mmCIF file of C-alpha atoms in Angstrom:
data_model
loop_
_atom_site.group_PDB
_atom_site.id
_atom_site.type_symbol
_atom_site.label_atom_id
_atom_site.label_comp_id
_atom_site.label_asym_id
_atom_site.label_seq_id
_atom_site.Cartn_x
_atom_site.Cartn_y
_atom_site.Cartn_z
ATOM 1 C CA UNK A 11 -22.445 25.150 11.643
ATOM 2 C CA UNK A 12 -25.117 22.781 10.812
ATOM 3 C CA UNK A 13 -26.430 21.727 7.107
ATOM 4 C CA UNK A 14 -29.096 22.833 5.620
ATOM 5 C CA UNK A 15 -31.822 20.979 5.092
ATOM 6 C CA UNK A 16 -31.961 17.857 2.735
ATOM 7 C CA UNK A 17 -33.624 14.983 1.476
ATOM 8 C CA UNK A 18 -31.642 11.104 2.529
ATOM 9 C CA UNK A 19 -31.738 7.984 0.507
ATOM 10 C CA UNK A 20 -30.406 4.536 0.983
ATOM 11 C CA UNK A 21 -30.451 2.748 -1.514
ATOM 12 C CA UNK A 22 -29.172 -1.172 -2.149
ATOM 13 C CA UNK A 23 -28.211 -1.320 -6.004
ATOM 14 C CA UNK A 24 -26.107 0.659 -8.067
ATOM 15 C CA UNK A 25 -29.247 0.575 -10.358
ATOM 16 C CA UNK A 26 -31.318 2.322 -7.370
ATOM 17 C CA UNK A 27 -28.855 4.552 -6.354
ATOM 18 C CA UNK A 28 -28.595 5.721 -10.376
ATOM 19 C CA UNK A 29 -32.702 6.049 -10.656
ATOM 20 C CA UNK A 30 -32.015 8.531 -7.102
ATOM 21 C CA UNK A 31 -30.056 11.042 -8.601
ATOM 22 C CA UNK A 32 -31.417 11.094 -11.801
ATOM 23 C CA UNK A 33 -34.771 11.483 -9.753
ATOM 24 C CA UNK A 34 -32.591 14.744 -7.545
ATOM 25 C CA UNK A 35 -30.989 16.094 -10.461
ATOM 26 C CA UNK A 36 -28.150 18.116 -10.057
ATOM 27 C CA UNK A 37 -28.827 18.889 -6.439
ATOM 28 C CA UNK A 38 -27.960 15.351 -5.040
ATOM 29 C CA UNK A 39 -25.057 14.557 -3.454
ATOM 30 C CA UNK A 40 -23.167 10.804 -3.087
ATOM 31 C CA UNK A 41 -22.235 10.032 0.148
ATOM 32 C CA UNK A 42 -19.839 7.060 0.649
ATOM 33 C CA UNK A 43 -17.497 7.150 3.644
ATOM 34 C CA UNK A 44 -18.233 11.306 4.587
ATOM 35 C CA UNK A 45 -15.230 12.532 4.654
ATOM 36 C CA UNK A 46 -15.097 14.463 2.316
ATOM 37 C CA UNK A 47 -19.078 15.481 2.246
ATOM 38 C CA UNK A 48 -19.617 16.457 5.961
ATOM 39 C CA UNK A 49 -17.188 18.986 5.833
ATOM 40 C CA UNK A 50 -18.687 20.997 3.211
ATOM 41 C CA UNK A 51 -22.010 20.253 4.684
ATOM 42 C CA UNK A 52 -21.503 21.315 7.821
ATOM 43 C CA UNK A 53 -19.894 24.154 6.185
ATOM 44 C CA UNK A 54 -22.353 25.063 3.969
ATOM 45 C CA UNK A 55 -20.222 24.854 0.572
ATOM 46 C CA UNK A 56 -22.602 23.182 -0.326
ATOM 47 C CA UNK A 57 -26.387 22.924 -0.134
ATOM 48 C CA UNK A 58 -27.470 19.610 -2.157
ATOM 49 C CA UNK A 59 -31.309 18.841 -2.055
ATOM 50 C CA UNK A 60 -30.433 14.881 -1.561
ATOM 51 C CA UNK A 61 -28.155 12.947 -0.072
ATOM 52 C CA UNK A 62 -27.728 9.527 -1.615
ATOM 53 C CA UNK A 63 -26.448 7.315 0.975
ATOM 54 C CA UNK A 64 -24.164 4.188 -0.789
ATOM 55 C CA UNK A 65 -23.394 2.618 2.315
ATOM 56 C CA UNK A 66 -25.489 -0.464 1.681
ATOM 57 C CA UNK A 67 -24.582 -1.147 -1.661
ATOM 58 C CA UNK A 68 -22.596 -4.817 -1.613
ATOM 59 C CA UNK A 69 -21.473 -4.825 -4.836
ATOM 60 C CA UNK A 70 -19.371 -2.322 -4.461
ATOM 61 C CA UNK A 71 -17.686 -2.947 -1.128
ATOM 62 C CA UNK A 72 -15.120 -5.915 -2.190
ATOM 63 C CA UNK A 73 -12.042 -6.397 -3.612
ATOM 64 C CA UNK A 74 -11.692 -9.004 -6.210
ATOM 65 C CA UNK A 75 -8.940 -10.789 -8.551
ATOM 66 C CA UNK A 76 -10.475 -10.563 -12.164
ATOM 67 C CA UNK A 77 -7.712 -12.537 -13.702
ATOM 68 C CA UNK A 78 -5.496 -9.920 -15.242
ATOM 69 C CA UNK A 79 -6.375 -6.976 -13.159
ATOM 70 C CA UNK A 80 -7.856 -5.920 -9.204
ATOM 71 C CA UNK A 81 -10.477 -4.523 -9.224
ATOM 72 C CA UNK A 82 -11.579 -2.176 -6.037
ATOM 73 C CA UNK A 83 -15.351 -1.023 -5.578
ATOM 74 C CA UNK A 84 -16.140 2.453 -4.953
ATOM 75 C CA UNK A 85 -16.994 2.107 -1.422
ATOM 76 C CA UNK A 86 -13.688 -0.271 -0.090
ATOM 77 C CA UNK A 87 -12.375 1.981 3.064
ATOM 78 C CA UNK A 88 -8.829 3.333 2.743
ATOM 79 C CA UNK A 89 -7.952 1.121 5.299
ATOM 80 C CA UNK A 90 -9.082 -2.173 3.457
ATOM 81 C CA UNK A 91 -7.279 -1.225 0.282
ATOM 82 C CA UNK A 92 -4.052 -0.207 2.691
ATOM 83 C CA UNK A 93 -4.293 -4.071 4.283
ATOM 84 C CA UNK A 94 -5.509 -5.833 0.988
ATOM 85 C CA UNK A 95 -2.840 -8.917 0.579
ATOM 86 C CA UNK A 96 -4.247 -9.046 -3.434
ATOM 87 C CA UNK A 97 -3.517 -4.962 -3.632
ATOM 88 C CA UNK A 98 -0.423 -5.623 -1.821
ATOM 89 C CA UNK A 99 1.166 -8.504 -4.066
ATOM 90 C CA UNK A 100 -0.289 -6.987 -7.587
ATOM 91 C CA UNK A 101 -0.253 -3.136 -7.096
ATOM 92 C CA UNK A 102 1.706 -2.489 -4.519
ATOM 93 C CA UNK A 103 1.827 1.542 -5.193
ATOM 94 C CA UNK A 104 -1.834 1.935 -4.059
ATOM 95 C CA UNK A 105 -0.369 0.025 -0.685
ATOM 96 C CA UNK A 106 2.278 2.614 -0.745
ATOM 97 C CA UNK A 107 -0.256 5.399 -1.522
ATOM 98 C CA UNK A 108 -2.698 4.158 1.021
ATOM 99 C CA UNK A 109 -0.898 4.036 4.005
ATOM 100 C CA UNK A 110 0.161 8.234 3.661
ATOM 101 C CA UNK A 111 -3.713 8.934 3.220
ATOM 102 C CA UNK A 112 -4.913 11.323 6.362
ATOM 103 C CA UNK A 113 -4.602 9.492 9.836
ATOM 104 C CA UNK A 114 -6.102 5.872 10.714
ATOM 105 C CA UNK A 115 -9.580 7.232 11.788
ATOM 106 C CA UNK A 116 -10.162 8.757 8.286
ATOM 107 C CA UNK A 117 -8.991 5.910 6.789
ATOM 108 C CA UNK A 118 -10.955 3.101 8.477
ATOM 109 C CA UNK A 119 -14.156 5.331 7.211
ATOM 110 C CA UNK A 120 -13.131 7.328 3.850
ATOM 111 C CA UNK A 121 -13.796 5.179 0.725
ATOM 112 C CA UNK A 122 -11.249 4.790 -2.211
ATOM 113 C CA UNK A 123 -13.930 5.473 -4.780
ATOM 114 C CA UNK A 124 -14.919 8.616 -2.694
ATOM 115 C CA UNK A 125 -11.680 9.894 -2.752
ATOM 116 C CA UNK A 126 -11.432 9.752 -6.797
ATOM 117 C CA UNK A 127 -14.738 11.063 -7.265
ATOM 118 C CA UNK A 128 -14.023 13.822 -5.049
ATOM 119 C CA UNK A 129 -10.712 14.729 -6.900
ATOM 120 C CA UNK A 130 -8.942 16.798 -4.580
ATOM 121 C CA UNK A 131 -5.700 17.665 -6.452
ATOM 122 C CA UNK A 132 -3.709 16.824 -3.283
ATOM 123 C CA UNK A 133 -5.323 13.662 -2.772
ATOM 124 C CA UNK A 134 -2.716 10.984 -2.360
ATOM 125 C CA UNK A 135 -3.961 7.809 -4.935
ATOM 126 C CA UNK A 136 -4.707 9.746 -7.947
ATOM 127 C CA UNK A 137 -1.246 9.944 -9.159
ATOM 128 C CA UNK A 138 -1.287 6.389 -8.804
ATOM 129 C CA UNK A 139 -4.385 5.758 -10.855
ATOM 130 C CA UNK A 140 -3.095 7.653 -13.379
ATOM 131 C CA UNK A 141 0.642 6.136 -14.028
ATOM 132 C CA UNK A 142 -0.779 2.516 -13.297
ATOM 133 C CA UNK A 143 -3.427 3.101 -16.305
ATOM 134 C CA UNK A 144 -6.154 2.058 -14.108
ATOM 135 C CA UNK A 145 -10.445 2.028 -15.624
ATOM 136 C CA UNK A 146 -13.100 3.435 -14.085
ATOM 137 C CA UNK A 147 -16.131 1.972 -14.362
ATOM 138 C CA UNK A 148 -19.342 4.466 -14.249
ATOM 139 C CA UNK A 149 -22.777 4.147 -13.729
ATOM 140 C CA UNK A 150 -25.883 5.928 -15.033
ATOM 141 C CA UNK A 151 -29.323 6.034 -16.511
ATOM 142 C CA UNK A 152 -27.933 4.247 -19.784
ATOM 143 C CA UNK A 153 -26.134 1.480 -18.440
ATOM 144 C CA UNK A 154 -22.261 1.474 -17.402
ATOM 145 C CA UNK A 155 -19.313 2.757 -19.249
ATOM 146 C CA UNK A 156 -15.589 2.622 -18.854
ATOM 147 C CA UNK A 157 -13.394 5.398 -18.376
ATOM 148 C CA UNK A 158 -9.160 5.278 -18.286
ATOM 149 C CA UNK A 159 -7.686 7.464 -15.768
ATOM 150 C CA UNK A 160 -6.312 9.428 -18.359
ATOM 151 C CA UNK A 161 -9.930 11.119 -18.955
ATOM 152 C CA UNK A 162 -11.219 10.645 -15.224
ATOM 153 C CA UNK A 163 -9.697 13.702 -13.661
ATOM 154 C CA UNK A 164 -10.797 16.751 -15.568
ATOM 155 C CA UNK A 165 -10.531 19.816 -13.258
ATOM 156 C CA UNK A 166 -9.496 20.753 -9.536
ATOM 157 C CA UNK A 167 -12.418 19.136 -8.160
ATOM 158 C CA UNK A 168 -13.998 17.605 -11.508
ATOM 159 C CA UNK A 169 -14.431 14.031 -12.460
ATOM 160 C CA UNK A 170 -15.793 12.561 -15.831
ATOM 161 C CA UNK A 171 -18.814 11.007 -13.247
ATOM 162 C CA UNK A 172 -22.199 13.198 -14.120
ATOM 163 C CA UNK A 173 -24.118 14.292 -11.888
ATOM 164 C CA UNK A 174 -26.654 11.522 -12.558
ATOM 165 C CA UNK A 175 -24.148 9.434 -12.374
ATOM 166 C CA UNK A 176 -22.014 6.981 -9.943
ATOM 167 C CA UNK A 177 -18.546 6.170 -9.498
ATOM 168 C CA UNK A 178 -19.045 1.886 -9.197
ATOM 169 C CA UNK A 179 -15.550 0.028 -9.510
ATOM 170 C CA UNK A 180 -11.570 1.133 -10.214
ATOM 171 C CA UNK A 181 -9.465 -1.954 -11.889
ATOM 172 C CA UNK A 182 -6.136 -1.682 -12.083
ATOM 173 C CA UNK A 183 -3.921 -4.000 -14.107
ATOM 174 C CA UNK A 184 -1.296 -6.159 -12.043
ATOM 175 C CA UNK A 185 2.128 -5.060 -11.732
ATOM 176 C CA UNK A 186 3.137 -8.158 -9.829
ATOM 177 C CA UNK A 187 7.095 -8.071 -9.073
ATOM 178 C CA UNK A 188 7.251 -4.540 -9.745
ATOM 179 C CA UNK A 189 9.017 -2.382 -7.160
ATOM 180 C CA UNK A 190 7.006 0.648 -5.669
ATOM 181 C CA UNK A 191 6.847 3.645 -3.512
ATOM 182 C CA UNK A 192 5.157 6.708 -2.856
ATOM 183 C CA UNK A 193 7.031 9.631 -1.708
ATOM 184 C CA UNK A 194 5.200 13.487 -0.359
ATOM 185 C CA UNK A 195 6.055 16.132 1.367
ATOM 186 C CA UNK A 196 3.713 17.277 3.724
ATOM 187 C CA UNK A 197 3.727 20.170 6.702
ATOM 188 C CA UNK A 198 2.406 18.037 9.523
ATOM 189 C CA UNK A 199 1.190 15.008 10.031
ATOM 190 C CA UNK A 200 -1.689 13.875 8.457
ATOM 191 C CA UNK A 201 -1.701 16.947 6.285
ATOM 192 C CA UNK A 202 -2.705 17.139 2.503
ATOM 193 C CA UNK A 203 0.502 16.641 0.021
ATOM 194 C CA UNK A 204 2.187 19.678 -0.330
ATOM 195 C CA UNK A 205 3.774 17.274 -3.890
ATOM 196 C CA UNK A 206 4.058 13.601 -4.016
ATOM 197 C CA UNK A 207 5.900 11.354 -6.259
ATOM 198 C CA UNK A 208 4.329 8.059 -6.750
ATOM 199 C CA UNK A 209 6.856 5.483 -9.127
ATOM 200 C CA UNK A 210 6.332 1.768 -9.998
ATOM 201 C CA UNK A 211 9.590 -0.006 -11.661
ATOM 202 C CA UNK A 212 10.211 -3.487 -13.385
ATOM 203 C CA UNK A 213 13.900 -4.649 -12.867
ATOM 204 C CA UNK A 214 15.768 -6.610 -15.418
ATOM 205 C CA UNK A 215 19.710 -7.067 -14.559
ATOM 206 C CA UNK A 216 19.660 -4.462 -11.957
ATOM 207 C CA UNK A 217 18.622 -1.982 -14.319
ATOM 208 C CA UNK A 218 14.667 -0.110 -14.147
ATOM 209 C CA UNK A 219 13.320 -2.103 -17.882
ATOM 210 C CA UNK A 220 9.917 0.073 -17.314
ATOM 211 C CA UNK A 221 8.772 2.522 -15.045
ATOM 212 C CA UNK A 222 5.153 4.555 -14.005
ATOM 213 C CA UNK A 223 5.351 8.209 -12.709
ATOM 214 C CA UNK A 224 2.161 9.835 -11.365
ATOM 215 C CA UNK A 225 2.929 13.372 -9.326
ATOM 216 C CA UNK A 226 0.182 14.693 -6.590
ATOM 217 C CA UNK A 227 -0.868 18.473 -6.825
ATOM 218 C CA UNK A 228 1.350 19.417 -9.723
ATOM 219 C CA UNK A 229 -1.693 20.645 -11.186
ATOM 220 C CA UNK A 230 -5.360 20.516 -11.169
ATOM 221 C CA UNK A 231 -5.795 16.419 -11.302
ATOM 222 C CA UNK A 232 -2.892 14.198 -11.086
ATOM 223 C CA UNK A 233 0.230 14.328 -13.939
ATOM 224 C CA UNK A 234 1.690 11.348 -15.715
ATOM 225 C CA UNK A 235 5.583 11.992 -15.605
ATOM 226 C CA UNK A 236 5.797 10.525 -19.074
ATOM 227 C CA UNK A 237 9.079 12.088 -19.700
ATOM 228 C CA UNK A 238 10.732 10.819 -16.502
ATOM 229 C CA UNK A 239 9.499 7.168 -17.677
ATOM 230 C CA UNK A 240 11.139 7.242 -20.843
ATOM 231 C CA UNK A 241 14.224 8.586 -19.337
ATOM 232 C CA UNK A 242 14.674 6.067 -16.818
ATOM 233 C CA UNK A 243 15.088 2.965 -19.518
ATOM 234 C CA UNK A 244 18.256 1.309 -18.209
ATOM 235 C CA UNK A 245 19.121 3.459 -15.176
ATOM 236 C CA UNK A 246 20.732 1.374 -12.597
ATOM 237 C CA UNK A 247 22.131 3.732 -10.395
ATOM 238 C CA UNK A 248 21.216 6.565 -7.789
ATOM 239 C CA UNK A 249 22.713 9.187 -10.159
ATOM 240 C CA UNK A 250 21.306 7.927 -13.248
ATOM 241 C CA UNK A 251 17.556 8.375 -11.611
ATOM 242 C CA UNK A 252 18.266 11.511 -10.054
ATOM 243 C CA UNK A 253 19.132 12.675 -13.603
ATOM 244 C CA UNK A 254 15.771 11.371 -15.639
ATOM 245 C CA UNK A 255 13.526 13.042 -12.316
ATOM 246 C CA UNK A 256 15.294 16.179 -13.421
ATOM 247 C CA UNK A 257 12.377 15.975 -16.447
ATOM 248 C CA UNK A 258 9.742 15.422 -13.514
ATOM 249 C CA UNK A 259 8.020 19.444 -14.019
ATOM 250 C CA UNK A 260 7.756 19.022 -17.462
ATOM 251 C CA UNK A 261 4.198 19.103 -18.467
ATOM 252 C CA UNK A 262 3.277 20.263 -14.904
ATOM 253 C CA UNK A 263 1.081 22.880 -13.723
ATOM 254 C CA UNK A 264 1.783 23.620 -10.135
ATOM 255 C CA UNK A 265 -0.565 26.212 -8.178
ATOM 256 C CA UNK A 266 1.052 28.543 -5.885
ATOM 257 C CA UNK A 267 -0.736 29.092 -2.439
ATOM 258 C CA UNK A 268 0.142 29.615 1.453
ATOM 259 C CA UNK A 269 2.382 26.287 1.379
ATOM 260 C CA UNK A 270 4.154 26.713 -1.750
ATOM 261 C CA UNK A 271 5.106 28.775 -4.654
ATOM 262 C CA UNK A 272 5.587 27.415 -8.635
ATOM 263 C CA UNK A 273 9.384 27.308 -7.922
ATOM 264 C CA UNK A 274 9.302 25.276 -4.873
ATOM 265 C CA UNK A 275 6.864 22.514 -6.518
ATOM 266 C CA UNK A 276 9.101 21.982 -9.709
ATOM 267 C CA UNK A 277 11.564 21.276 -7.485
ATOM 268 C CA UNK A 278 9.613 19.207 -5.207
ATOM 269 C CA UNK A 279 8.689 17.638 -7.993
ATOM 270 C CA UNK A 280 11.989 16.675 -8.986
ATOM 271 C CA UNK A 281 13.582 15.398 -5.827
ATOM 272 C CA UNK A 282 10.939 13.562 -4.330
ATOM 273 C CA UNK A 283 10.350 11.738 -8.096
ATOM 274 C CA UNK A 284 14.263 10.729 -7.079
ATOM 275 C CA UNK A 285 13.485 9.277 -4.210
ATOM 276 C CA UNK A 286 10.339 7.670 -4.699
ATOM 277 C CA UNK A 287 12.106 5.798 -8.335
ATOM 278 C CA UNK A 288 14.995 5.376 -6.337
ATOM 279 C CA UNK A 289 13.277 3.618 -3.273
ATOM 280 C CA UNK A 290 11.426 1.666 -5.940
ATOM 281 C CA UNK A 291 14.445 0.200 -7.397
ATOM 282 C CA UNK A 292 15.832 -0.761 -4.079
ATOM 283 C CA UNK A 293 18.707 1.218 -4.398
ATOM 284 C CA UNK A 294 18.099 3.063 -1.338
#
């Protein structure tokens, strides 16, 4: 099908690009990497009156080391976050996150700060985000403004970024040393998360001293498995883990569709939370 009709700007600033879509109102739409966009374009889901095009915005487009955190602009491909040596050594997770997103073609052109903003509850890096206690920083007609994770994701679909408003940077804090891994279940290849498990661990004496939890599509934005966390304190062993991601639906708020009923995610849920802490630790 092709898209209706729109208006297309390309701007060079964040400031432009703000003083665009405050110009569009609620009709604009940002485009980053597409991937997302096209789709509903070309399917009509969507019939936006402009297209702001953030292609050409330098700023954000690197990925930089700002002393106690990494900080990723909204427009870094997939595939430069998945092969960034800083992301690698501090927060290895994303790395881990990364590499399961789509297939390499979508990932050479989908942008990281497209794929938040977009906030597709099966969408691979939330989780992460969200257990890692990442910022988002947010522009719009009165300046910039920081947002945790833990307020980003509102709704299937729904971001705290206004619609006169842009998605600019995500920091996350270094986890340097930490163990990591990010575990899904998916149908085929390339295919959305049916769950995923992403876990971050410190070691001390062979035992987990800390541990992040963030689960993919366990409800309508990404979960914190806070209870798993906590339960994990001084688990050392493959049974000991398996026990504390027994916790792992608790809180959650799984939809049921063609792939998978409540039942099967809370169990999902659990097992792959196993594997993923469990991987992390290096016990496996």
């Amino acid at each position: 099908m092709i898209p209706a009709k729109f208006d297309y700007v390309r701007p060079s600033s964040v400031d432009e690009a703000v003083a665009a879509l405050a110009a569009a109102g609620e009709d604009a739409k940002v485009l980053g990497g597409g991937q997302s966009l096209m789709p509903v374009l070309r399917l009509r889901m969507g019939e936006p009156s402009v297209i702001v095009d953030t292609t050409r915005i330098d700023e954000m487009k690197s990925i930089t080391d700002a002393g106690d955190a990494v900080v990723i602009g909204a427009g870094v491909t997939h595939d430069a976050v998945e092969k960034s040596a800083l992301v690698r050594e501090h927060v290895g997770l994303l790395t881990s996150a990364t590499a399961t997103v789509a297939d390499r073609q979508i990932r050479h052109r989908g942008t990281f700060g497209g794929a938040m903003a977009h906030a597709d509850p099966a969408g691979d890096q939330a989780g992460t985000a969200l257990a890692l206690e990442a910022t988002f920083t947010i522009a719009g007609p009165g300046g910039r403004r920081t947002v945790p994770a833990s307020e980003f994701f509102v709704d299937y679909f729904t971001t705290a970024v206004g619609p006169d408003e842009l998605l600019v940077s995500v920091s996350f804090p270094k986890y340097t040393g930490w163990g990591a891994h990010y575990e899904k279940l998916n149908r085929t290849a390339q295919a959305w998360a049916i769950v995923g498990a992403a876990a971050a661990v410190r070691m001390d004496g062979g035992a987990i001293a800390e541990a992040r939890v963030g689960l993919t599509n366990m409800g309508p934005g990404p979960v914190r498995a806070s209870a798993v966390e906590a339960a994990l304190v001084g688990a050392s062993t493959v049974e000991a883990i398996k026990a504390a991601a027994e916790h792992a639906a608790e809180g959650t708020s799984p939809n049921a569709d063609i792939h998978a009923d409540v039942e099967y995610r809370e169990h999902l849920a659990r097992v792959l939370t196993g594997r993923a802490v469990a991987k992390a630790a290096g016990l496996t």
